[in-house]
Amino acid sequence: MQKLSKRLEAAAELISLKGGIVADIGTDHGYLPVYLIQSGRCKSAIALDVNKGPLERARQYIKKNRLELVIQTRLSDGFAALKRGEVNSVAITGMGGSLAVQILENGMEQLSAVKELVIGAQSDILKVREFLYCNGIYIDKEDLVYEDGKFYPLLHGVWEKPAYWQEAGYIPFQKELRKKLPDASLYRKTLCQYGEYLLYKKDPALFKLLGRDEKIKRRILDSLSRTRQKEAAKSRQAELEAQLKGILAFLDFFNK
């Protein structure tokens, strides 16, 4: 069985509907659907890509693993070649968050019939979480993978409220955070940037990411403080100071 990158392996682990049908949007080489079949996580899959080259590579890889009967390949711009109700699970990985959001926006009809959604965005994760939040899709699980010097967040989206919201520690956790970040807008943006589930579970990778981002924000603020304070610089400084406040509140939570 092909060994996946840590990022794709984490995405595969989030597919929770065993024995279902998975659509892999932006499949590239087809590694994920092949792994999902070989590991017994799904019974069949549909590999979709907007570009002919990657889709042909996926076809060859699927053929090499003799899985042509259980993995279809389709040339598709996002959900376009996918029928409503055709799959149980959807995976969207290996692309920027803005593109992922565009794909989700254009595929809401098909997406509304899906039981679970796994997203691995390589940038603009705040936009992805905000989109899910605004469209009634709950993030009930997350993972944060550190690979080749980069952090990769993986989100698991469902239509039901997360089970961890019912845990005894969740309400005190929320109250503590709101006390630290009383500004509702900053509270929501910080959660959308870093992930409520990861913070609630005190994920070690998140602690590492927060520490890195704290250093970056401080370095930029220090640089701005030595420039002539034009209006644009002042606005940027205020934005960074707010972001740093959110980061420090999250870091403080880890130390409790």
Backbone as JSON, one array per atom type, in Angstrom:
{
  "sequence": "MQKLSKRLEAAAELISLKGGIVADIGTDHGYLPVYLIQSGRCKSAIALDVNKGPLERARQYIKKNRLELVIQTRLSDGFAALKRGEVNSVAITGMGGSLAVQILENGMEQLSAVKELVIGAQSDILKVREFLYCNGIYIDKEDLVYEDGKFYPLLHGVWEKPAYWQEAGYIPFQKELRKKLPDASLYRKTLCQYGEYLLYKKDPALFKLLGRDEKIKRRILDSLSRTRQKEAAKSRQAELEAQLKGILAFLDFFNK",
  "N": [[0.84, -1.19, 0.0], [0.55, 2.2, -0.86], [2.5, 4.66, 0.75], [1.39, 7.56, 2.28], [1.85, 11.18, 2.29], [2.27, 13.0, 5.36], [0.29, 14.93, 5.55], [-1.76, 14.1, 3.71], [-2.3, 11.63, 4.83], [-3.37, 12.37, 7.27], [-5.69, 13.59, 6.35], [-7.01, 11.37, 5.29], [-7.47, 9.93, 7.64], [-9.47, 11.43, 8.77], [-11.74, 10.8, 7.36], [-14.61, 9.44, 8.21], [-16.86, 7.88, 7.71], [-17.05, 4.8, 7.29], [-16.83, 2.45, 4.64], [-18.25, 3.89, 2.79], [-18.88, 6.11, -0.05], [-16.52, 8.12, -1.58], [-15.72, 11.37, -2.74], [-12.99, 12.83, -4.24], [-11.94, 15.89, -4.63], [-9.98, 17.75, -6.79], [-7.95, 15.9, -7.2], [-5.38, 15.38, -8.14], [-2.66, 13.33, -8.26], [-4.13, 11.15, -7.52], [-3.6, 9.81, -5.18], [-4.91, 9.85, -2.67], [-7.64, 8.72, -2.97], [-6.94, 6.1, -3.78], [-5.52, 5.16, -1.57], [-7.58, 5.26, 0.35], [-9.3, 3.25, -0.53], [-7.6, 0.99, -0.49], [-7.0, 0.84, 2.22], [-9.39, 0.18, 3.27], [-11.19, 2.13, 4.02], [-13.18, 3.19, 2.48], [-15.66, 2.06, 0.1], [-15.82, 2.66, -2.56], [-14.76, 5.23, -4.89], [-14.63, 8.57, -6.29], [-12.56, 10.28, -8.34], [-11.76, 13.56, -8.95], [-10.72, 16.21, -11.1], [-9.82, 19.42, -12.34], [-8.0, 19.74, -14.33], [-6.58, 18.18, -17.2], [-4.05, 16.89, -17.29], [-3.18, 16.21, -14.52], [-5.39, 14.53, -13.97], [-5.06, 12.44, -15.78], [-2.69, 11.38, -14.8], [-3.65, 10.46, -12.39], [-5.41, 8.49, -13.33], [-3.6, 6.64, -14.41], [-2.23, 5.88, -12.11], [-4.26, 4.74, -10.6], [-4.9, 2.63, -12.29], [-2.49, 1.21, -12.2], [-2.64, 0.23, -9.63], [-4.72, -1.47, -9.92], [-7.44, -0.72, -9.58], [-9.49, 0.22, -11.12], [-12.17, -0.52, -11.29], [-13.4, 0.34, -9.02], [-12.73, 2.96, -8.54], [-13.62, 5.85, -10.04], [-12.7, 8.27, -12.54], [-13.03, 11.7, -13.21], [-13.2, 14.52, -15.3], [-13.49, 17.63, -14.01], [-14.7, 20.75, -12.89], [-14.45, 21.52, -9.8], [-17.33, 20.6, -8.03], [-18.81, 20.13, -10.31], [-19.11, 17.85, -12.06], [-20.3, 16.03, -10.46], [-23.03, 14.3, -9.15], [-25.88, 15.22, -7.17], [-26.17, 13.65, -4.03], [-24.66, 11.5, -4.75], [-22.33, 10.74, -3.46], [-21.03, 9.99, -0.14], [-19.04, 11.21, 1.31], [-16.77, 13.99, 1.01], [-13.61, 15.08, -0.05], [-11.38, 17.76, -0.05], [-8.37, 18.8, -0.82], [-4.95, 20.05, -0.8], [-4.91, 22.6, -1.97], [-5.27, 26.22, -2.12], [-7.02, 28.15, 0.4], [-8.86, 30.08, -0.52], [-9.53, 29.2, -3.1], [-10.65, 26.74, -2.4], [-12.91, 27.61, -0.98], [-14.3, 28.87, -3.06], [-14.91, 26.65, -4.65], [-16.58, 25.27, -2.89], [-18.69, 27.13, -2.62], [-19.74, 27.12, -5.22], [-20.68, 24.58, -5.35], [-22.78, 24.04, -3.61], [-25.29, 22.84, -3.83], [-24.79, 20.08, -4.34], [-23.14, 19.62, -2.16], [-24.8, 19.9, 0.05], [-26.04, 17.48, 0.33], [-24.17, 15.77, 1.24], [-22.59, 13.77, 3.76], [-20.25, 14.2, 5.23], [-17.36, 16.34, 5.23], [-14.06, 16.89, 4.28], [-11.46, 19.1, 4.55], [-8.39, 20.31, 3.46], [-6.7, 22.96, 3.52], [-4.12, 24.96, 2.12], [-3.6, 27.57, 2.58], [-5.07, 30.71, 3.7], [-6.86, 29.79, 5.73], [-8.58, 30.92, 7.55], [-10.61, 32.04, 5.97], [-11.82, 29.72, 5.06], [-12.82, 28.48, 7.4], [-14.57, 30.51, 8.22], [-16.4, 30.49, 6.09], [-17.56, 27.92, 6.38], [-18.7, 28.23, 8.91], [-20.59, 30.26, 8.4], [-22.34, 28.96, 6.74], [-23.64, 26.98, 8.06], [-22.2, 24.63, 8.54], [-20.6, 22.52, 10.68], [-17.48, 22.31, 12.37], [-16.32, 19.51, 13.59], [-14.12, 18.03, 14.17], [-10.56, 18.33, 14.0], [-7.25, 18.44, 12.58], [-3.79, 19.2, 12.79], [-1.06, 19.34, 10.9], [2.44, 19.21, 10.84], [4.75, 19.53, 8.41], [7.58, 19.28, 6.38], [8.47, 21.84, 7.12], [6.15, 23.38, 7.16], [2.83, 24.24, 8.3], [-0.13, 22.4, 8.17], [-3.48, 22.66, 8.25], [-6.24, 20.47, 8.82], [-9.61, 19.99, 8.32], [-12.7, 18.67, 9.56], [-15.87, 18.6, 8.48], [-19.33, 18.7, 9.32], [-22.98, 18.42, 9.39], [-24.23, 18.34, 11.77], [-24.3, 19.43, 15.23], [-21.19, 19.59, 17.0], [-19.97, 16.85, 18.98], [-18.21, 17.37, 21.07], [-19.02, 19.76, 22.11], [-20.8, 19.15, 24.09], [-19.35, 18.24, 26.17], [-18.16, 18.33, 29.58], [-16.15, 20.21, 30.1], [-16.35, 22.15, 28.12], [-18.05, 24.5, 28.2], [-16.91, 26.03, 30.4], [-14.42, 26.45, 29.16], [-15.13, 28.07, 26.94], [-16.12, 30.34, 28.32], [-13.83, 31.23, 29.63], [-12.19, 31.94, 27.47], [-13.72, 33.98, 26.25], [-13.62, 35.85, 28.23], [-10.97, 36.56, 28.14], [-10.84, 37.54, 25.57], [-12.83, 39.81, 25.02], [-13.8, 41.35, 22.91], [-16.01, 40.68, 20.44], [-15.67, 40.35, 17.67], [-12.88, 40.02, 17.36], [-12.57, 37.74, 18.88], [-14.02, 35.81, 17.37], [-12.6, 35.91, 14.92], [-10.03, 35.08, 15.69], [-10.53, 32.49, 16.56], [-11.39, 31.4, 14.13], [-9.08, 31.59, 12.69], [-7.26, 29.91, 13.98], [-8.59, 27.66, 15.04], [-11.09, 26.28, 16.94], [-11.51, 23.66, 17.96], [-8.92, 22.54, 18.0], [-7.71, 24.2, 19.87], [-9.3, 23.77, 22.16], [-8.7, 21.08, 22.65], [-6.1, 21.35, 23.27], [-3.97, 21.03, 21.38], [-0.72, 20.0, 20.58], [0.64, 20.76, 18.22], [-0.69, 23.09, 17.51], [0.06, 24.77, 19.58], [2.73, 25.09, 18.93], [2.47, 26.38, 16.46], [1.21, 28.78, 17.24], [3.22, 29.89, 18.82], [5.19, 30.34, 16.87], [3.83, 32.2, 15.22], [3.47, 34.29, 17.01], [6.09, 35.27, 17.3], [6.55, 36.14, 14.69], [4.62, 38.2, 14.37], [5.46, 40.0, 16.34], [7.98, 40.69, 15.37], [7.35, 42.01, 12.98], [5.83, 44.13, 13.98], [7.79, 45.44, 15.45], [9.4, 46.31, 13.38], [7.65, 48.05, 12.08], [7.37, 49.99, 14.02], [9.63, 51.45, 13.78], [9.38, 52.9, 11.53], [8.24, 55.79, 9.73], [5.21, 56.91, 10.87], [2.88, 56.55, 8.84], [-0.52, 56.7, 7.67], [-1.35, 54.21, 6.6], [0.54, 52.49, 7.72], [-0.07, 52.78, 10.41], [-2.61, 51.7, 10.52], [-2.05, 49.05, 9.81], [-0.42, 48.37, 11.95], [-2.24, 48.47, 14.1], [-3.91, 46.38, 13.37], [-2.15, 44.18, 13.51], [-1.5, 44.27, 16.22], [-3.95, 43.57, 17.36], [-4.22, 40.96, 16.37], [-2.02, 39.81, 17.64], [-2.82, 40.01, 20.28], [-4.91, 38.16, 20.33], [-3.48, 35.8, 19.8], [-1.81, 35.66, 22.07], [-3.73, 35.31, 24.05], [-4.65, 32.77, 23.43], [-2.3, 31.29, 23.74], [-1.94, 31.63, 26.45], [-4.03, 30.11, 27.41], [-3.08, 27.54, 26.97], [-1.25, 27.34, 28.98], [-2.64, 27.0, 31.28]],
  "CA": [[0.0, 0.0, 0.0], [1.31, 3.44, -0.99], [2.59, 5.49, 1.94], [1.0, 8.94, 1.99], [2.46, 12.26, 3.07], [1.58, 13.19, 6.64], [-0.89, 15.75, 5.29], [-2.8, 13.28, 3.12], [-2.66, 10.58, 5.78], [-4.27, 13.0, 8.24], [-6.97, 13.77, 5.66], [-7.63, 10.05, 5.22], [-7.9, 9.57, 8.98], [-10.69, 12.17, 9.1], [-12.88, 10.18, 6.7], [-15.13, 8.6, 9.29], [-17.97, 7.02, 7.27], [-16.42, 3.6, 6.73], [-17.63, 1.72, 3.67], [-19.04, 4.81, 1.96], [-18.34, 6.53, -1.34], [-15.81, 9.39, -1.37], [-15.29, 12.18, -3.88], [-11.75, 13.56, -3.98], [-11.94, 17.02, -5.55], [-8.6, 18.2, -6.93], [-7.28, 14.65, -6.81], [-3.98, 15.4, -8.58], [-2.14, 12.02, -8.65], [-5.04, 10.08, -7.12], [-3.06, 9.08, -4.04], [-5.87, 9.74, -1.56], [-8.68, 7.7, -3.17], [-6.33, 4.76, -3.8], [-5.25, 4.8, -0.18], [-8.85, 5.05, 1.04], [-9.78, 1.93, -0.93], [-6.68, -0.05, -0.02], [-7.04, 0.75, 3.68], [-10.73, -0.24, 3.67], [-11.96, 3.25, 4.57], [-14.36, 3.39, 1.65], [-15.85, 0.95, -0.84], [-15.55, 3.18, -3.89], [-14.39, 6.65, -4.87], [-14.62, 9.32, -7.55], [-11.43, 11.22, -8.35], [-12.09, 14.66, -9.86], [-9.73, 17.28, -11.24], [-10.18, 20.37, -13.39], [-6.95, 19.7, -15.35], [-6.44, 16.87, -17.84], [-2.77, 16.27, -16.94], [-3.27, 15.52, -13.23], [-6.4, 13.47, -14.02], [-4.45, 11.31, -16.48], [-1.75, 10.76, -13.85], [-4.48, 9.73, -11.44], [-5.89, 7.29, -14.03], [-2.5, 5.68, -14.5], [-1.93, 5.38, -10.76], [-5.38, 3.86, -10.25], [-4.72, 1.42, -13.1], [-1.33, 0.5, -11.65], [-3.09, -0.45, -8.42], [-5.83, -2.34, -10.33], [-8.64, -0.26, -8.87], [-10.34, 0.91, -12.09], [-13.57, -0.88, -11.11], [-13.96, 0.97, -7.81], [-12.4, 4.4, -8.53], [-13.88, 6.56, -11.3], [-12.03, 9.56, -12.72], [-13.87, 12.63, -13.97], [-12.72, 15.89, -15.52], [-14.55, 18.42, -13.38], [-14.4, 21.99, -12.17], [-15.07, 21.36, -8.49], [-18.43, 19.63, -7.92], [-19.62, 20.19, -11.52], [-19.4, 16.53, -12.63], [-20.78, 15.18, -9.36], [-24.47, 14.41, -8.95], [-26.35, 15.34, -5.78], [-26.44, 12.38, -3.37], [-23.85, 10.44, -5.35], [-21.28, 10.33, -2.52], [-21.25, 10.25, 1.28], [-17.95, 12.04, 1.84], [-16.01, 14.79, 0.05], [-12.31, 15.57, 0.39], [-10.8, 18.84, -0.85], [-7.06, 19.03, -0.23], [-3.86, 20.41, -1.7], [-5.12, 23.87, -2.67], [-5.44, 27.36, -1.24], [-8.33, 28.29, 1.01], [-9.77, 30.89, -1.36], [-10.03, 28.31, -4.15], [-11.53, 25.76, -1.75], [-14.18, 28.29, -0.7], [-14.97, 29.06, -4.35], [-15.44, 25.34, -5.04], [-17.71, 24.99, -2.0], [-19.78, 28.05, -2.98], [-20.32, 26.7, -6.49], [-21.19, 23.22, -5.24], [-23.63, 23.92, -2.43], [-26.4, 21.9, -4.07], [-24.27, 18.74, -4.12], [-22.56, 19.55, -0.82], [-25.85, 19.81, 1.06], [-26.46, 16.09, 0.46], [-23.01, 15.02, 1.71], [-22.6, 13.55, 5.21], [-19.04, 14.75, 5.85], [-16.48, 17.1, 4.36], [-12.7, 17.04, 4.79], [-10.76, 20.16, 3.82], [-7.01, 20.59, 3.83], [-6.31, 24.18, 2.79], [-2.72, 25.32, 2.33], [-3.54, 29.0, 2.9], [-6.38, 31.35, 3.92], [-7.72, 28.89, 6.49], [-9.61, 31.74, 8.18], [-11.72, 32.14, 5.02], [-12.49, 28.43, 5.0], [-13.6, 28.31, 8.63], [-15.66, 31.49, 8.2], [-17.4, 30.01, 5.14], [-18.28, 26.8, 7.0], [-19.49, 28.79, 10.0], [-21.71, 31.04, 7.85], [-23.21, 28.1, 5.97], [-24.22, 25.94, 8.91], [-21.38, 23.42, 8.57], [-19.84, 22.52, 11.93], [-16.19, 21.62, 12.41], [-16.38, 18.69, 14.8], [-12.78, 17.49, 14.4], [-9.49, 18.95, 13.22], [-5.87, 18.01, 12.8], [-2.81, 20.19, 12.33], [0.13, 18.57, 10.57], [3.67, 19.96, 10.53], [5.49, 18.72, 7.45], [8.48, 20.04, 5.5], [8.57, 23.23, 7.56], [4.89, 24.09, 7.04], [1.68, 23.74, 9.04], [-1.27, 22.1, 7.32], [-4.7, 22.35, 9.0], [-7.21, 19.59, 8.19], [-10.89, 20.18, 8.99], [-13.76, 17.71, 9.3], [-17.12, 19.33, 8.57], [-20.59, 17.94, 9.34], [-24.16, 19.26, 9.52], [-24.73, 18.24, 13.15], [-23.46, 20.1, 16.23], [-20.11, 18.71, 17.46], [-20.17, 16.13, 20.25], [-17.39, 17.93, 22.15], [-19.75, 20.89, 22.71], [-21.55, 18.64, 25.22], [-18.42, 17.83, 27.23], [-18.24, 19.17, 30.79], [-15.17, 21.29, 30.08], [-16.49, 23.06, 26.99], [-18.61, 25.79, 28.61], [-15.86, 26.8, 31.1], [-13.42, 26.82, 28.15], [-15.67, 29.22, 26.22], [-16.2, 31.48, 29.22], [-12.47, 31.72, 29.87], [-11.72, 32.61, 26.26], [-14.47, 35.23, 26.07], [-13.11, 36.8, 29.22], [-9.67, 37.03, 27.65], [-11.07, 38.26, 24.32], [-14.22, 40.31, 25.08], [-14.2, 41.86, 21.6], [-16.64, 39.55, 19.75], [-15.08, 40.2, 16.34], [-11.54, 39.46, 17.53], [-12.78, 36.38, 19.39], [-14.41, 34.95, 16.25], [-11.51, 35.85, 13.93], [-8.93, 34.28, 16.23], [-10.98, 31.1, 16.52], [-11.41, 30.98, 12.73], [-7.71, 31.5, 12.21], [-6.48, 28.82, 14.6], [-9.38, 26.47, 15.25], [-11.59, 26.07, 18.3], [-11.31, 22.28, 18.38], [-7.5, 22.36, 18.31], [-7.43, 24.91, 21.12], [-10.0, 23.07, 23.23], [-7.98, 19.84, 22.92], [-4.71, 21.73, 23.56], [-3.15, 20.32, 20.41], [0.69, 20.46, 20.64], [1.02, 21.43, 16.97], [-1.24, 24.44, 17.56], [0.93, 25.52, 20.49], [3.93, 25.41, 18.15], [2.08, 27.37, 15.45], [0.97, 30.04, 17.93], [4.53, 30.43, 19.19], [5.82, 30.86, 15.65], [3.12, 33.39, 14.77], [3.75, 35.37, 17.96], [7.39, 35.83, 16.94], [6.41, 36.84, 13.41], [3.87, 39.45, 14.6], [6.32, 40.91, 17.11], [9.04, 41.16, 14.49], [6.77, 42.99, 12.05], [5.47, 45.31, 14.78], [9.03, 46.13, 15.77], [9.83, 46.98, 12.15], [6.73, 49.17, 11.84], [7.59, 51.04, 15.02], [10.81, 52.25, 13.39], [9.08, 53.63, 10.31], [7.4, 56.96, 9.91], [3.85, 56.42, 11.05], [1.87, 56.95, 7.88], [-1.83, 56.14, 8.01], [-1.37, 52.8, 6.23], [1.35, 51.78, 8.71], [-0.81, 52.79, 11.67], [-3.7, 50.74, 10.38], [-1.44, 47.73, 9.84], [0.04, 48.15, 13.31], [-3.41, 48.17, 14.92], [-4.36, 45.04, 12.98], [-1.19, 43.21, 14.06], [-1.63, 44.27, 17.68], [-5.16, 42.8, 17.67], [-3.89, 39.55, 16.12], [-1.11, 39.37, 18.7], [-3.63, 39.86, 21.49], [-5.6, 36.87, 20.2], [-2.47, 34.74, 19.93], [-1.38, 35.59, 23.47], [-4.84, 34.74, 24.82], [-4.65, 31.33, 23.15], [-1.11, 30.72, 24.37], [-2.18, 31.63, 27.89], [-4.92, 28.99, 27.67], [-2.24, 26.34, 27.02], [-0.48, 27.32, 30.23], [-3.52, 26.77, 32.43]],
  "C": [[0.88, 1.25, 0.0], [1.31, 4.22, 0.32], [2.3, 6.93, 1.56], [1.88, 9.93, 2.73], [1.68, 12.39, 4.37], [0.26, 13.95, 6.44], [-2.04, 14.91, 4.74], [-3.24, 12.15, 4.05], [-3.63, 11.13, 6.83], [-5.65, 13.22, 7.63], [-7.73, 12.44, 5.59], [-8.19, 9.62, 6.57], [-9.21, 10.27, 9.36], [-11.93, 11.65, 8.38], [-13.45, 9.14, 7.66], [-16.25, 7.65, 8.88], [-17.41, 5.81, 6.54], [-17.38, 2.9, 5.76], [-18.48, 2.58, 2.77], [-18.37, 5.09, 0.62], [-17.77, 7.94, -1.16], [-15.52, 10.07, -2.7], [-14.05, 12.96, -3.47], [-11.63, 14.66, -5.03], [-10.55, 17.66, -5.59], [-7.67, 17.06, -6.62], [-5.8, 14.6, -7.14], [-3.53, 14.0, -9.01], [-3.07, 10.86, -8.27], [-4.59, 9.29, -5.91], [-4.11, 8.83, -2.95], [-6.94, 8.69, -1.83], [-8.12, 6.27, -3.22], [-6.06, 4.28, -2.38], [-6.54, 4.48, 0.58], [-9.44, 3.68, 0.71], [-8.91, 0.84, -0.33], [-6.73, -0.23, 1.49], [-8.43, 0.34, 4.19], [-11.59, 0.87, 4.23], [-13.17, 3.6, 3.72], [-14.47, 2.26, 0.64], [-15.63, 1.37, -2.29], [-15.28, 4.68, -3.8], [-14.51, 7.25, -6.27], [-13.52, 10.37, -7.44], [-11.71, 12.3, -9.39], [-10.96, 15.69, -9.91], [-10.11, 18.14, -12.43], [-9.18, 20.32, -14.56], [-6.75, 18.29, -15.89], [-5.16, 16.15, -17.42], [-2.81, 15.51, -15.61], [-4.27, 14.36, -13.25], [-5.85, 12.24, -14.73], [-3.43, 10.61, -15.58], [-2.51, 9.93, -12.81], [-4.99, 8.43, -12.07], [-4.81, 6.22, -14.07], [-2.17, 5.07, -13.14], [-3.01, 4.41, -10.29], [-5.26, 2.53, -11.0], [-3.58, 0.57, -12.58], [-1.71, -0.31, -10.42], [-4.32, -1.33, -8.65], [-7.13, -2.0, -9.6], [-9.61, 0.47, -9.8], [-11.83, 0.63, -11.86], [-14.22, -0.18, -9.92], [-13.61, 2.46, -7.7], [-12.64, 4.98, -9.92], [-13.02, 7.82, -11.35], [-12.91, 10.43, -13.6], [-13.19, 13.99, -14.09], [-13.82, 16.81, -15.0], [-13.99, 19.66, -12.72], [-15.14, 21.92, -10.83], [-16.11, 20.26, -8.49], [-19.18, 19.42, -9.24], [-20.02, 18.82, -12.07], [-19.88, 15.53, -11.58], [-22.27, 15.41, -9.17], [-24.81, 14.53, -7.46], [-26.69, 13.95, -5.22], [-25.6, 11.22, -3.87], [-22.78, 9.9, -4.4], [-21.68, 10.66, -1.08], [-20.28, 11.29, 1.82], [-17.27, 12.79, 0.7], [-14.7, 15.23, 0.69], [-11.82, 16.63, -0.59], [-9.47, 19.19, -0.2], [-6.08, 19.54, -1.29], [-4.05, 21.69, -2.47], [-5.28, 25.0, -1.65], [-6.86, 27.47, -0.72], [-9.32, 29.06, 0.17], [-10.36, 30.05, -2.48], [-10.98, 27.27, -3.57], [-12.9, 26.36, -1.47], [-14.97, 28.5, -1.99], [-15.62, 27.76, -4.81], [-16.66, 24.99, -4.19], [-18.92, 25.85, -2.35], [-20.51, 27.57, -4.23], [-20.96, 25.31, -6.41], [-22.12, 22.99, -4.07], [-24.78, 22.94, -2.61], [-25.95, 20.46, -3.8], [-23.77, 18.58, -2.68], [-23.62, 19.34, 0.25], [-26.34, 18.38, 1.27], [-25.33, 15.19, 0.96], [-23.05, 14.9, 3.23], [-21.39, 14.16, 5.91], [-18.14, 15.37, 4.79], [-15.11, 17.21, 5.03], [-11.98, 18.06, 3.91], [-9.35, 20.32, 4.36], [-6.52, 21.76, 3.01], [-4.88, 24.58, 3.13], [-2.52, 26.81, 2.63], [-4.95, 29.48, 3.19], [-7.35, 30.46, 4.7], [-8.83, 29.67, 7.2], [-10.84, 31.85, 7.27], [-12.52, 30.85, 4.96], [-13.37, 28.23, 6.23], [-14.78, 29.28, 8.67], [-16.77, 31.03, 7.25], [-18.22, 28.88, 5.76], [-19.21, 27.31, 8.09], [-20.74, 29.5, 9.47], [-22.71, 30.19, 7.09], [-23.71, 26.89, 6.74], [-23.48, 24.62, 8.91], [-20.48, 23.49, 9.79], [-18.52, 21.77, 11.77], [-16.15, 20.82, 13.71], [-15.06, 18.03, 15.14], [-11.79, 18.27, 13.55], [-8.18, 18.23, 13.48], [-4.97, 19.11, 12.26], [-1.49, 19.46, 12.15], [1.29, 19.52, 10.26], [4.53, 19.08, 9.64], [6.31, 19.62, 6.53], [8.49, 21.53, 5.83], [7.29, 24.04, 7.46], [3.8, 23.43, 7.89], [0.51, 23.55, 8.08], [-2.49, 21.77, 8.19], [-5.64, 21.47, 8.18], [-8.5, 19.67, 8.99], [-11.88, 19.09, 8.6], [-15.09, 18.42, 9.54], [-18.34, 18.42, 8.49], [-21.74, 18.92, 9.51], [-24.75, 19.22, 10.92], [-23.77, 18.96, 14.1], [-22.42, 19.13, 16.78], [-20.38, 18.09, 18.82], [-19.39, 16.79, 21.38], [-18.03, 19.16, 22.79], [-20.52, 20.46, 23.96], [-20.65, 18.2, 26.38], [-18.42, 18.84, 28.37], [-17.3, 20.38, 30.73], [-15.38, 22.35, 29.03], [-17.01, 24.43, 27.39], [-17.6, 26.62, 29.4], [-14.76, 27.28, 30.15], [-13.87, 28.06, 27.39], [-15.68, 30.48, 27.08], [-14.83, 32.09, 29.46], [-11.95, 32.49, 28.66], [-12.42, 33.95, 26.04], [-14.03, 36.3, 27.06], [-11.79, 37.39, 28.76], [-9.82, 37.87, 26.39], [-12.51, 38.75, 24.27], [-14.72, 40.9, 23.77], [-14.72, 40.69, 20.76], [-16.01, 39.29, 18.38], [-13.7, 39.56, 16.42], [-11.63, 38.01, 18.0], [-13.08, 35.43, 18.23], [-13.28, 34.81, 15.23], [-10.36, 34.98, 14.41], [-9.29, 32.8, 16.21], [-10.97, 30.57, 15.07], [-10.01, 30.85, 12.15], [-7.01, 30.24, 12.72], [-7.28, 27.56, 14.94], [-9.78, 26.21, 16.69], [-11.3, 24.66, 18.81], [-9.86, 22.04, 18.8], [-7.14, 23.02, 19.63], [-8.04, 24.18, 22.31], [-9.26, 21.79, 23.64], [-6.5, 20.08, 23.26], [-3.74, 20.95, 22.68], [-1.71, 20.86, 20.42], [1.14, 21.19, 19.38], [0.49, 22.86, 16.94], [-0.4, 25.32, 18.47], [2.19, 25.98, 19.75], [3.63, 26.49, 17.11], [1.86, 28.75, 16.09], [2.29, 30.7, 18.33], [5.26, 31.01, 18.01], [5.17, 32.17, 15.22], [3.33, 34.57, 15.72], [5.07, 36.06, 17.6], [7.3, 36.65, 15.66], [5.72, 38.19, 13.61], [4.75, 40.46, 15.34], [7.42, 41.49, 16.23], [8.52, 42.23, 13.53], [6.41, 44.28, 12.79], [6.71, 46.13, 15.13], [9.53, 46.91, 14.56], [8.95, 48.2, 11.87], [6.98, 50.33, 12.8], [8.77, 51.94, 14.66], [10.59, 53.0, 12.09], [8.28, 54.87, 10.65], [5.94, 56.53, 9.88], [2.86, 57.04, 10.07], [0.57, 56.24, 8.23], [-1.9, 54.64, 7.72], [-0.6, 51.96, 7.26], [0.63, 51.71, 10.05], [-1.93, 51.77, 11.65], [-3.17, 49.31, 10.47], [-0.97, 47.39, 11.25], [-1.12, 47.78, 14.24], [-3.93, 46.76, 14.64], [-3.47, 43.95, 13.59], [-1.28, 43.13, 15.58], [-2.86, 43.47, 18.12], [-4.89, 41.31, 17.47], [-2.98, 39.0, 17.22], [-1.86, 39.16, 20.01], [-4.37, 38.52, 21.48], [-4.65, 35.71, 20.39], [-2.06, 34.55, 21.38], [-2.47, 35.0, 24.37], [-4.88, 33.23, 24.64], [-3.46, 30.65, 23.82], [-1.29, 30.62, 25.87], [-3.08, 30.47, 28.28], [-4.13, 27.68, 27.79], [-1.52, 26.21, 28.35], [-1.33, 27.09, 31.47], [-3.48, 25.31, 32.88]]
}
